[in-house]
Amino acid sequence: MEVNPADIKKEIEKYQKKEGILIPLLQDIQDRYGYVPEQSIEIISEELSIFPVDIYGILTFYAQFYTTPRGEHTIKVCQGTACHVMGGKEILDYTEDKLGISERETTKDGKFSLERVACLGCCGMAPVLVVDDDFYGNLSLQEIDELIKKY
Ligand code: FES
């Protein structure tokens, strides 16, 4: 999606004269574009007189933010303790190999983004992964192949 500077300025205006606006503003921009585009960082920097390096500091500190476009589907592989014990690392390694990307990357065709996450709150189903909002538990490596085909 093309960045429209007027849209970014409108987002900034919503927060005018408020304290601690940077994180909610970046969240709004990410909601709009699916990530925080570089062009929006330049606009925020100019409008709010914040150095770009400080904005990038926030973006890299908080795992919720992305600075590159996200895939159509997001696969989150749990690496919490229960999932780790039940083979979560193998699930992540296998998924990375199948997709040809590392965690926090997106496939070239824009289909999948991959993330590692801490406990998803369903440890009894370990190892667990989530595709968008769909949970899959007690996973085998073979099921990863089927899930990738399904989506
Ligand atoms: S450790 Fe994976 S769901 Fe809890």
Short mmCIF file of C-alpha atoms and ligand atoms in Angstrom, two decimals:
data_model
loop_
_atom_site.label_atom_id
_atom_site.label_comp_id
_atom_site.label_asym_id
_atom_site.label_seq_id
_atom_site.Cartn_x
_atom_site.Cartn_y
_atom_site.Cartn_z
CA MET A 1 0.00 0.00 0.00
CA GLU A 2 1.32 3.40 -0.99
CA VAL A 3 2.03 5.77 1.93
CA ASN A 4 -0.09 8.91 1.74
CA PRO A 5 1.66 11.69 3.70
CA ALA A 6 -1.72 13.33 4.38
CA ASP A 7 -2.92 10.16 6.15
CA ILE A 8 0.19 10.09 8.34
CA LYS A 9 -0.26 13.77 9.21
CA LYS A 10 -3.90 13.10 10.08
CA GLU A 11 -2.78 10.33 12.47
CA ILE A 12 -0.29 12.72 14.05
CA GLU A 13 -2.95 15.43 14.48
CA LYS A 14 -5.08 13.02 16.53
CA TYR A 15 -2.36 13.08 19.18
CA GLN A 16 -1.42 16.75 19.09
CA LYS A 17 -0.47 18.20 22.46
CA LYS A 18 -0.63 14.82 24.18
CA GLU A 19 2.23 13.24 26.08
CA GLY A 20 3.73 9.86 25.20
CA ILE A 21 2.14 9.72 21.78
CA LEU A 22 4.85 7.93 19.85
CA ILE A 23 3.91 4.32 20.61
CA PRO A 24 0.13 4.74 20.03
CA LEU A 25 0.88 6.71 16.87
CA LEU A 26 3.17 3.96 15.54
CA GLN A 27 0.51 1.37 16.43
CA ASP A 28 -2.09 3.32 14.43
CA ILE A 29 0.22 3.53 11.44
CA GLN A 30 0.95 -0.18 11.67
CA ASP A 31 -2.79 -0.89 11.85
CA ARG A 32 -3.26 1.11 8.66
CA TYR A 33 -0.37 -0.33 6.62
CA GLY A 34 0.37 -3.64 8.33
CA TYR A 35 3.84 -2.32 9.21
CA VAL A 36 5.52 1.02 9.85
CA PRO A 37 6.77 2.26 6.46
CA GLU A 38 10.07 4.16 6.28
CA GLN A 39 8.32 7.14 4.69
CA SER A 40 6.02 7.48 7.71
CA ILE A 41 9.07 7.61 10.01
CA GLU A 42 10.42 10.56 8.02
CA ILE A 43 7.08 12.38 8.31
CA ILE A 44 6.78 11.73 12.06
CA SER A 45 10.35 12.90 12.53
CA GLU A 46 9.65 16.19 10.75
CA GLU A 47 6.23 16.83 12.27
CA LEU A 48 7.14 16.02 15.86
CA SER A 49 10.83 17.01 15.79
CA ILE A 50 11.96 13.56 16.87
CA PHE A 51 15.18 12.13 15.50
CA PRO A 52 14.54 9.12 13.20
CA VAL A 53 17.05 7.12 15.25
CA ASP A 54 14.81 7.55 18.32
CA ILE A 55 11.79 6.30 16.35
CA TYR A 56 13.78 3.31 15.10
CA GLY A 57 14.84 2.69 18.70
CA ILE A 58 11.17 2.23 19.66
CA LEU A 59 10.45 0.11 16.59
CA THR A 60 13.32 -2.27 17.27
CA PHE A 61 12.78 -2.45 21.04
CA TYR A 62 9.14 -3.57 20.87
CA ALA A 63 8.56 -6.88 19.10
CA GLN A 64 5.03 -5.79 18.12
CA PHE A 65 6.38 -3.44 15.44
CA TYR A 66 7.40 -4.32 11.89
CA THR A 67 9.32 -2.14 9.47
CA THR A 68 8.74 -4.38 6.45
CA PRO A 69 5.46 -5.52 4.87
CA ARG A 70 3.82 -8.54 6.49
CA GLY A 71 2.73 -11.68 4.71
CA GLU A 72 -0.87 -12.56 3.92
CA HIS A 73 -0.69 -15.11 6.78
CA THR A 74 1.36 -14.96 9.96
CA ILE A 75 2.65 -18.19 11.46
CA LYS A 76 3.62 -17.93 15.13
CA VAL A 77 5.55 -20.88 16.53
CA CYS A 78 5.49 -21.19 20.31
CA GLN A 79 8.88 -21.43 22.01
CA GLY A 80 7.57 -21.41 25.59
CA THR A 81 8.90 -24.00 28.02
CA ALA A 82 6.26 -26.70 27.44
CA CYS A 83 6.47 -26.34 23.67
CA HIS A 84 10.27 -26.28 23.79
CA VAL A 85 10.29 -29.55 25.74
CA MET A 86 7.82 -31.08 23.27
CA GLY A 87 9.85 -30.18 20.16
CA GLY A 88 8.94 -26.54 19.51
CA LYS A 89 12.48 -25.77 18.32
CA GLU A 90 12.26 -28.53 15.70
CA ILE A 91 8.87 -27.19 14.61
CA LEU A 92 10.36 -23.70 14.18
CA ASP A 93 13.47 -24.98 12.36
CA TYR A 94 11.36 -27.15 10.06
CA THR A 95 8.93 -24.31 9.29
CA GLU A 96 11.86 -21.99 8.52
CA ASP A 97 13.29 -24.60 6.13
CA LYS A 98 9.93 -25.22 4.43
CA LEU A 99 9.26 -21.51 3.92
CA GLY A 100 12.86 -20.62 3.12
CA ILE A 101 12.87 -17.76 5.63
CA SER A 102 13.96 -17.08 9.20
CA GLU A 103 11.73 -15.87 12.00
CA ARG A 104 10.56 -12.24 11.60
CA GLU A 105 10.85 -12.57 7.82
CA THR A 106 8.28 -12.81 5.05
CA THR A 107 8.33 -15.14 2.07
CA LYS A 108 9.15 -13.55 -1.29
CA ASP A 109 5.65 -14.25 -2.59
CA GLY A 110 4.21 -12.32 0.38
CA LYS A 111 2.20 -15.34 1.52
CA PHE A 112 3.69 -16.03 4.98
CA SER A 113 5.44 -14.18 7.77
CA LEU A 114 7.05 -16.25 10.51
CA GLU A 115 7.48 -15.41 14.19
CA ARG A 116 8.60 -17.10 17.38
CA VAL A 117 6.42 -16.36 20.41
CA ALA A 118 6.46 -17.19 24.10
CA CYS A 119 3.68 -19.23 25.67
CA LEU A 120 0.39 -19.07 23.77
CA GLY A 121 -1.54 -20.22 26.84
CA CYS A 122 -2.42 -23.72 25.66
CA CYS A 123 0.59 -25.69 26.92
CA GLY A 124 -1.43 -28.93 27.14
CA MET A 125 -1.44 -28.94 23.33
CA ALA A 126 2.35 -28.52 23.00
CA PRO A 127 3.97 -28.11 20.58
CA VAL A 128 1.70 -25.34 19.32
CA LEU A 129 1.65 -22.91 16.45
CA VAL A 130 -0.90 -20.34 15.30
CA VAL A 131 -1.70 -19.39 11.73
CA ASP A 132 -3.43 -16.01 11.91
CA ASP A 133 -6.05 -16.80 14.61
CA ASP A 134 -6.16 -20.60 14.14
CA PHE A 135 -4.40 -22.70 16.79
CA TYR A 136 -2.79 -26.05 15.95
CA GLY A 137 -1.45 -28.30 18.70
CA ASN A 138 0.27 -31.66 19.24
CA LEU A 139 2.02 -30.91 15.96
CA SER A 140 4.17 -33.24 13.93
CA LEU A 141 6.54 -32.08 11.22
CA GLN A 142 4.29 -33.71 8.60
CA GLU A 143 1.38 -31.54 9.75
CA ILE A 144 3.48 -28.43 9.03
CA ASP A 145 3.59 -29.46 5.35
CA GLU A 146 -0.19 -29.85 5.33
CA LEU A 147 -0.75 -26.49 7.04
CA ILE A 148 1.46 -24.65 4.56
CA LYS A 149 -0.46 -26.24 1.67
CA LYS A 150 -3.79 -25.40 3.34
CA TYR A 151 -3.01 -21.68 3.53
S1 FES B 1 4.55 -23.13 26.12
FE1 FES B 1 3.62 -23.23 24.18
S2 FES B 1 1.55 -22.87 24.63
FE2 FES B 1 2.52 -22.68 26.55
#
